[in-house]
PDB file of N, CA and C in Angstrom:
ATOM      1  N   LEU L   9     -28.475 -78.187 -15.562  1.00 86.00           N
ATOM      2  CA  LEU L   9     -29.305 -77.241 -16.290  1.00 86.00           C
ATOM      3  C   LEU L   9     -28.337 -76.458 -17.267  1.00 86.00           C
ATOM      4  N   SER L  10     -28.777 -76.232 -18.469  1.00 92.00           N
ATOM      5  CA  SER L  10     -27.944 -75.503 -19.352  1.00 92.00           C
ATOM      6  C   SER L  10     -28.618 -74.279 -19.847  1.00 92.00           C
ATOM      7  N   GLY L  11     -27.863 -73.478 -20.504  1.00 92.00           N
ATOM      8  CA  GLY L  11     -28.436 -72.136 -21.005  1.00 92.00           C
ATOM      9  C   GLY L  11     -27.547 -71.583 -22.014  1.00 92.00           C
ATOM     10  N   ALA L  12     -27.842 -70.347 -22.411  1.00 90.00           N
ATOM     11  CA  ALA L  12     -27.053 -69.580 -23.387  1.00 90.00           C
ATOM     12  C   ALA L  12     -27.096 -68.168 -23.064  1.00 90.00           C
ATOM     13  N   ILE L  13     -26.196 -67.408 -23.634  1.00 85.00           N
ATOM     14  CA  ILE L  13     -26.155 -65.944 -23.381  1.00 85.00           C
ATOM     15  C   ILE L  13     -27.127 -65.291 -24.319  1.00 85.00           C
ATOM     16  N   ARG L  14     -27.991 -64.481 -23.709  1.00 83.00           N
ATOM     17  CA  ARG L  14     -28.939 -63.725 -24.504  1.00 83.00           C
ATOM     18  C   ARG L  14     -28.281 -62.504 -25.149  1.00 83.00           C
ATOM     19  N   TYR L  15     -28.708 -62.132 -26.356  1.00 77.00           N
ATOM     20  CA  TYR L  15     -28.107 -60.961 -27.070  1.00 77.00           C
ATOM     21  C   TYR L  15     -28.468 -59.777 -26.207  1.00 77.00           C
ATOM     22  N   SER L  16     -27.485 -58.902 -26.005  1.00 69.00           N
ATOM     23  CA  SER L  16     -27.780 -57.633 -25.318  1.00 69.00           C
ATOM     24  C   SER L  16     -27.159 -56.498 -26.210  1.00 69.00           C
ATOM     25  N   GLY L  17     -27.626 -55.328 -25.880  1.00 71.00           N
ATOM     26  CA  GLY L  17     -27.112 -54.205 -26.708  1.00 71.00           C
ATOM     27  C   GLY L  17     -25.623 -53.957 -26.509  1.00 71.00           C
ATOM     28  N   MET L  18     -25.016 -54.496 -25.443  1.00 69.00           N
ATOM     29  CA  MET L  18     -23.669 -54.324 -25.168  1.00 69.00           C
ATOM     30  C   MET L  18     -22.707 -55.300 -25.900  1.00 69.00           C
ATOM     31  N   GLY L  19     -23.360 -56.328 -26.641  1.00 78.00           N
ATOM     32  CA  GLY L  19     -22.609 -57.195 -27.529  1.00 78.00           C
ATOM     33  C   GLY L  19     -22.192 -58.475 -26.826  1.00 78.00           C
ATOM     34  N   GLN L  20     -21.569 -58.351 -25.676  1.00 89.00           N
ATOM     35  CA  GLN L  20     -21.004 -59.531 -24.924  1.00 89.00           C
ATOM     36  C   GLN L  20     -21.378 -59.403 -23.485  1.00 89.00           C
ATOM     37  N   ALA L  21     -21.574 -60.534 -22.882  1.00 93.00           N
ATOM     38  CA  ALA L  21     -21.839 -60.567 -21.440  1.00 93.00           C
ATOM     39  C   ALA L  21     -20.470 -60.669 -20.617  1.00 93.00           C
ATOM     40  N   ARG L  22     -20.458 -59.999 -19.572  1.00 94.00           N
ATOM     41  CA  ARG L  22     -19.265 -60.008 -18.682  1.00 94.00           C
ATOM     42  C   ARG L  22     -19.349 -61.069 -17.693  1.00 94.00           C
ATOM     43  N   LEU L  23     -18.570 -62.138 -17.780  1.00 96.00           N
ATOM     44  CA  LEU L  23     -18.470 -63.180 -16.746  1.00 96.00           C
ATOM     45  C   LEU L  23     -17.615 -62.613 -15.645  1.00 96.00           C
ATOM     46  N   ARG L  24     -18.114 -62.574 -14.453  1.00 97.00           N
ATOM     47  CA  ARG L  24     -17.376 -61.887 -13.361  1.00 97.00           C
ATOM     48  C   ARG L  24     -17.043 -62.829 -12.231  1.00 97.00           C
ATOM     49  N   LYS L  25     -15.932 -62.479 -11.515  1.00 98.00           N
ATOM     50  CA  LYS L  25     -15.405 -63.316 -10.454  1.00 98.00           C
ATOM     51  C   LYS L  25     -16.329 -63.214  -9.261  1.00 98.00           C
ATOM     52  N   GLU L  26     -16.915 -62.082  -9.023  1.00 98.00           N
ATOM     53  CA  GLU L  26     -17.817 -61.870  -7.873  1.00 98.00           C
ATOM     54  C   GLU L  26     -19.192 -61.417  -8.495  1.00 98.00           C
ATOM     55  N   PRO L  27     -20.279 -61.636  -7.722  1.00 98.00           N
ATOM     56  CA  PRO L  27     -21.505 -61.272  -8.162  1.00 98.00           C
ATOM     57  C   PRO L  27     -21.917 -59.831  -7.943  1.00 98.00           C
ATOM     58  N   SER L  28     -21.302 -59.010  -8.795  1.00 98.00           N
ATOM     59  CA  SER L  28     -21.356 -57.538  -8.585  1.00 98.00           C
ATOM     60  C   SER L  28     -20.904 -56.808  -9.883  1.00 98.00           C
ATOM     61  N   LEU L  29     -21.512 -55.639 -10.108  1.00 97.00           N
ATOM     62  CA  LEU L  29     -21.038 -54.817 -11.241  1.00 97.00           C
ATOM     63  C   LEU L  29     -19.553 -54.382 -11.128  1.00 97.00           C
ATOM     64  N   THR L  30     -19.008 -54.392  -9.909  1.00 97.00           N
ATOM     65  CA  THR L  30     -17.697 -54.037  -9.780  1.00 97.00           C
ATOM     66  C   THR L  30     -16.770 -55.316  -9.654  1.00 97.00           C
ATOM     67  N   GLY L  31     -17.345 -56.484  -9.745  1.00 97.00           N
ATOM     68  CA  GLY L  31     -16.552 -57.714  -9.764  1.00 97.00           C
ATOM     69  C   GLY L  31     -15.559 -57.761 -10.923  1.00 97.00           C
ATOM     70  N   GLU L  32     -14.475 -58.346 -10.675  1.00 97.00           N
ATOM     71  CA  GLU L  32     -13.425 -58.485 -11.740  1.00 97.00           C
ATOM     72  C   GLU L  32     -14.033 -59.284 -12.902  1.00 97.00           C
ATOM     73  N   VAL L  33     -13.786 -58.822 -14.101  1.00 97.00           N
ATOM     74  CA  VAL L  33     -14.213 -59.507 -15.302  1.00 97.00           C
ATOM     75  C   VAL L  33     -13.303 -60.642 -15.674  1.00 97.00           C
ATOM     76  N   ILE L  34     -13.761 -61.831 -15.704  1.00 95.00           N
ATOM     77  CA  ILE L  34     -12.967 -62.979 -16.073  1.00 95.00           C
ATOM     78  C   ILE L  34     -12.837 -63.103 -17.581  1.00 95.00           C
ATOM     79  N   ASP L  35     -13.950 -62.923 -18.297  1.00 94.00           N
ATOM     80  CA  ASP L  35     -13.997 -63.040 -19.733  1.00 94.00           C
ATOM     81  C   ASP L  35     -15.280 -62.434 -20.242  1.00 94.00           C
ATOM     82  N   LEU L  36     -15.317 -62.216 -21.558  1.00 94.00           N
ATOM     83  CA  LEU L  36     -16.475 -61.716 -22.256  1.00 94.00           C
ATOM     84  C   LEU L  36     -17.146 -62.894 -23.034  1.00 94.00           C
ATOM     85  N   LEU L  37     -18.415 -63.099 -22.833  1.00 93.00           N
ATOM     86  CA  LEU L  37     -19.106 -64.196 -23.578  1.00 93.00           C
ATOM     87  C   LEU L  37     -19.987 -63.639 -24.579  1.00 93.00           C
ATOM     88  N   PRO L  38     -19.786 -64.039 -25.840  1.00 91.00           N
ATOM     89  CA  PRO L  38     -20.692 -63.543 -26.922  1.00 91.00           C
ATOM     90  C   PRO L  38     -22.093 -64.163 -26.829  1.00 91.00           C
ATOM     91  N   ALA L  39     -23.042 -63.573 -27.422  1.00 89.00           N
ATOM     92  CA  ALA L  39     -24.447 -64.062 -27.490  1.00 89.00           C
ATOM     93  C   ALA L  39     -24.397 -65.514 -28.015  1.00 89.00           C
ATOM     94  N   ASP L  40     -25.227 -66.349 -27.455  1.00 90.00           N
ATOM     95  CA  ASP L  40     -25.413 -67.754 -27.825  1.00 90.00           C
ATOM     96  C   ASP L  40     -24.308 -68.660 -27.283  1.00 90.00           C
ATOM     97  N   THR L  41     -23.358 -68.105 -26.523  1.00 91.00           N
ATOM     98  CA  THR L  41     -22.411 -69.012 -25.882  1.00 91.00           C
ATOM     99  C   THR L  41     -23.136 -70.033 -24.935  1.00 91.00           C
ATOM    100  N   VAL L  42     -22.854 -71.262 -25.040  1.00 94.00           N
ATOM    101  CA  VAL L  42     -23.509 -72.291 -24.209  1.00 94.00           C
ATOM    102  C   VAL L  42     -22.851 -72.252 -22.832  1.00 94.00           C
ATOM    103  N   ILE L  43     -23.745 -72.301 -21.785  1.00 95.00           N
ATOM    104  CA  ILE L  43     -23.260 -72.305 -20.414  1.00 95.00           C
ATOM    105  C   ILE L  43     -23.923 -73.360 -19.659  1.00 95.00           C
ATOM    106  N   SER L  44     -23.347 -73.719 -18.556  1.00 96.00           N
ATOM    107  CA  SER L  44     -23.914 -74.753 -17.644  1.00 96.00           C
ATOM    108  C   SER L  44     -24.217 -74.047 -16.328  1.00 96.00           C
ATOM    109  N   ILE L  45     -25.351 -74.357 -15.742  1.00 96.00           N
ATOM    110  CA  ILE L  45     -25.743 -73.776 -14.470  1.00 96.00           C
ATOM    111  C   ILE L  45     -25.802 -74.925 -13.425  1.00 96.00           C
ATOM    112  N   PRO L  46     -24.793 -75.061 -12.564  1.00 95.00           N
ATOM    113  CA  PRO L  46     -24.718 -76.118 -11.666  1.00 95.00           C
ATOM    114  C   PRO L  46     -25.898 -76.167 -10.677  1.00 95.00           C
ATOM    115  N   TYR L  47     -26.280 -77.386 -10.286  1.00 94.00           N
ATOM    116  CA  TYR L  47     -27.417 -77.511  -9.319  1.00 94.00           C
ATOM    117  C   TYR L  47     -26.769 -77.813  -7.947  1.00 94.00           C
ATOM    118  N   PRO L  48     -27.228 -77.256  -6.884  1.00 96.00           N
ATOM    119  CA  PRO L  48     -28.345 -76.323  -6.798  1.00 96.00           C
ATOM    120  C   PRO L  48     -27.902 -74.935  -7.409  1.00 96.00           C
ATOM    121  N   ILE L  49     -28.855 -74.270  -7.983  1.00 95.00           N
ATOM    122  CA  ILE L  49     -28.563 -72.933  -8.598  1.00 95.00           C
ATOM    123  C   ILE L  49     -28.162 -71.960  -7.511  1.00 95.00           C
ATOM    124  N   GLN L  50     -26.942 -71.307  -7.713  1.00 98.00           N
ATOM    125  CA  GLN L  50     -26.513 -70.299  -6.805  1.00 98.00           C
ATOM    126  C   GLN L  50     -26.917 -68.897  -7.303  1.00 98.00           C
ATOM    127  N   ARG L  51     -27.744 -68.218  -6.518  1.00 98.00           N
ATOM    128  CA  ARG L  51     -28.130 -66.849  -6.900  1.00 98.00           C
ATOM    129  C   ARG L  51     -27.772 -65.865  -5.781  1.00 98.00           C
ATOM    130  N   GLU L  52     -27.303 -64.700  -6.219  1.00 98.00           N
ATOM    131  CA  GLU L  52     -27.012 -63.614  -5.262  1.00 98.00           C
ATOM    132  C   GLU L  52     -27.660 -62.338  -5.769  1.00 98.00           C
ATOM    133  N   ALA L  53     -28.233 -61.518  -4.920  1.00 98.00           N
ATOM    134  CA  ALA L  53     -28.759 -60.199  -5.291  1.00 98.00           C
ATOM    135  C   ALA L  53     -27.750 -59.155  -4.949  1.00 98.00           C
ATOM    136  N   GLU L  54     -27.359 -58.305  -5.937  1.00 97.00           N
ATOM    137  CA  GLU L  54     -26.385 -57.250  -5.683  1.00 97.00           C
ATOM    138  C   GLU L  54     -26.508 -56.245  -6.838  1.00 97.00           C
ATOM    139  N   ASP L  55     -26.348 -55.014  -6.484  1.00 97.00           N
ATOM    140  CA  ASP L  55     -26.437 -53.897  -7.491  1.00 97.00           C
ATOM    141  C   ASP L  55     -27.793 -53.857  -8.237  1.00 97.00           C
ATOM    142  N   GLY L  56     -28.839 -54.264  -7.619  1.00 97.00           N
ATOM    143  CA  GLY L  56     -30.117 -54.242  -8.317  1.00 97.00           C
ATOM    144  C   GLY L  56     -30.412 -55.358  -9.308  1.00 97.00           C
ATOM    145  N   LEU L  57     -29.441 -56.337  -9.358  1.00 97.00           N
ATOM    146  CA  LEU L  57     -29.567 -57.431 -10.272  1.00 97.00           C
ATOM    147  C   LEU L  57     -29.480 -58.759  -9.456  1.00 97.00           C
ATOM    148  N   THR L  58     -29.959 -59.840 -10.150  1.00 98.00           N
ATOM    149  CA  THR L  58     -29.833 -61.131  -9.588  1.00 98.00           C
ATOM    150  C   THR L  58     -28.692 -61.788 -10.372  1.00 98.00           C
ATOM    151  N   TRP L  59     -27.694 -62.291  -9.717  1.00 98.00           N
ATOM    152  CA  TRP L  59     -26.527 -62.963 -10.357  1.00 98.00           C
ATOM    153  C   TRP L  59     -26.659 -64.437 -10.146  1.00 98.00           C
ATOM    154  N   VAL L  60     -26.166 -65.157 -11.203  1.00 98.00           N
ATOM    155  CA  VAL L  60     -26.257 -66.685 -11.130  1.00 98.00           C
ATOM    156  C   VAL L  60     -24.823 -67.154 -11.448  1.00 98.00           C
ATOM    157  N   PHE L  61     -24.387 -68.136 -10.702  1.00 98.00           N
ATOM    158  CA  PHE L  61     -23.134 -68.795 -10.944  1.00 98.00           C
ATOM    159  C   PHE L  61     -23.237 -69.720 -12.087  1.00 98.00           C
ATOM    160  N   VAL L  62     -22.331 -69.590 -13.086  1.00 97.00           N
ATOM    161  CA  VAL L  62     -22.386 -70.461 -14.263  1.00 97.00           C
ATOM    162  C   VAL L  62     -20.950 -71.034 -14.623  1.00 97.00           C
ATOM    163  N   GLU L  63     -20.928 -72.012 -15.483  1.00 96.00           N
ATOM    164  CA  GLU L  63     -19.661 -72.543 -15.980  1.00 96.00           C
ATOM    165  C   GLU L  63     -19.741 -72.456 -17.504  1.00 96.00           C
ATOM    166  N   SER L  64     -18.595 -72.189 -18.083  1.00 93.00           N
ATOM    167  CA  SER L  64     -18.518 -72.184 -19.577  1.00 93.00           C
ATOM    168  C   SER L  64     -17.107 -72.683 -19.963  1.00 93.00           C
ATOM    169  N   VAL L  65     -16.829 -72.836 -21.234  1.00 90.00           N
ATOM    170  CA  VAL L  65     -15.529 -73.223 -21.665  1.00 90.00           C
ATOM    171  C   VAL L  65     -14.486 -72.178 -21.448  1.00 90.00           C
ATOM    172  N   LEU L  66     -14.981 -70.915 -21.218  1.00 87.00           N
ATOM    173  CA  LEU L  66     -14.056 -69.785 -20.907  1.00 87.00           C
ATOM    174  C   LEU L  66     -13.799 -69.588 -19.504  1.00 87.00           C
ATOM    175  N   GLY L  67     -14.475 -70.302 -18.634  1.00 92.00           N
ATOM    176  CA  GLY L  67     -14.275 -70.203 -17.179  1.00 92.00           C
ATOM    177  C   GLY L  67     -15.590 -70.293 -16.409  1.00 92.00           C
ATOM    178  N   SER L  68     -15.501 -70.209 -15.091  1.00 97.00           N
ATOM    179  CA  SER L  68     -16.652 -70.199 -14.158  1.00 97.00           C
ATOM    180  C   SER L  68     -16.761 -68.856 -13.509  1.00 97.00           C
ATOM    181  N   GLY L  69     -17.963 -68.391 -13.317  1.00 98.00           N
ATOM    182  CA  GLY L  69     -18.166 -67.126 -12.564  1.00 98.00           C
ATOM    183  C   GLY L  69     -19.617 -66.661 -12.548  1.00 98.00           C
ATOM    184  N   TRP L  70     -19.831 -65.407 -12.382  1.00 98.00           N
ATOM    185  CA  TRP L  70     -21.199 -64.873 -12.187  1.00 98.00           C
ATOM    186  C   TRP L  70     -21.642 -64.110 -13.381  1.00 98.00           C
ATOM    187  N   LEU L  71     -22.920 -64.316 -13.777  1.00 96.00           N
ATOM    188  CA  LEU L  71     -23.621 -63.581 -14.847  1.00 96.00           C
ATOM    189  C   LEU L  71     -24.881 -62.965 -14.265  1.00 96.00           C
ATOM    190  N   ALA L  72     -25.183 -61.751 -14.773  1.00 96.00           N
ATOM    191  CA  ALA L  72     -26.553 -61.239 -14.447  1.00 96.00           C
ATOM    192  C   ALA L  72     -27.597 -62.141 -15.044  1.00 96.00           C
ATOM    193  N   GLU L  73     -28.576 -62.481 -14.246  1.00 96.00           N
ATOM    194  CA  GLU L  73     -29.599 -63.510 -14.706  1.00 96.00           C
ATOM    195  C   GLU L  73     -30.383 -63.014 -15.915  1.00 96.00           C
ATOM    196  N   ASP L  74     -30.546 -61.680 -16.115  1.00 94.00           N
ATOM    197  CA  ASP L  74     -31.198 -61.136 -17.282  1.00 94.00           C
ATOM    198  C   ASP L  74     -30.581 -61.556 -18.580  1.00 94.00           C
ATOM    199  N   LEU L  75     -29.235 -61.919 -18.536  1.00 92.00           N
ATOM    200  CA  LEU L  75     -28.571 -62.285 -19.745  1.00 92.00           C
ATOM    201  C   LEU L  75     -28.537 -63.776 -20.059  1.00 92.00           C
ATOM    202  N   ILE L  76     -29.262 -64.613 -19.262  1.00 94.00           N
ATOM    203  CA  ILE L  76     -29.270 -66.022 -19.446  1.00 94.00           C
ATOM    204  C   ILE L  76     -30.584 -66.490 -20.044  1.00 94.00           C
ATOM    205  N   ILE L  77     -30.466 -67.284 -21.069  1.00 92.00           N
ATOM    206  CA  ILE L  77     -31.659 -68.040 -21.596  1.00 92.00           C
ATOM    207  C   ILE L  77     -31.568 -69.456 -21.064  1.00 92.00           C
ATOM    208  N   TYR L  78     -32.485 -69.847 -20.235  1.00 93.00           N
ATOM    209  CA  TYR L  78     -32.410 -71.178 -19.681  1.00 93.00           C
ATOM    210  C   TYR L  78     -32.915 -72.162 -20.690  1.00 93.00           C
ATOM    211  N   ARG L  79     -32.268 -73.361 -20.691  1.00 89.00           N
ATOM    212  CA  ARG L  79     -32.675 -74.468 -21.564  1.00 89.00           C
ATOM    213  C   ARG L  79     -32.717 -75.743 -20.769  1.00 89.00           C
ATOM    214  N   PRO L  80     -33.711 -76.513 -20.970  1.00 79.00           N
ATOM    215  CA  PRO L  80     -33.848 -77.820 -20.163  1.00 79.00           C
ATOM    216  C   PRO L  80     -32.859 -78.816 -20.477  1.00 79.00           C
TER     217      PRO L  80
END
């Protein structure tokens, strides 16, 4: 499954090492960055958000699901 980063008012999505707002930031992903979501999809609920494990050319880590545009 693939996807992209949704534009947010913050400008860039924070790719995190752990599925949490306090997780170490691996990199910043601009809007429209193409990502891959490995199957089976890994989801974790933390800090009132659902986090999804993703892969990108900038690294692998966790993104808040609200920032993901899923593409078939």
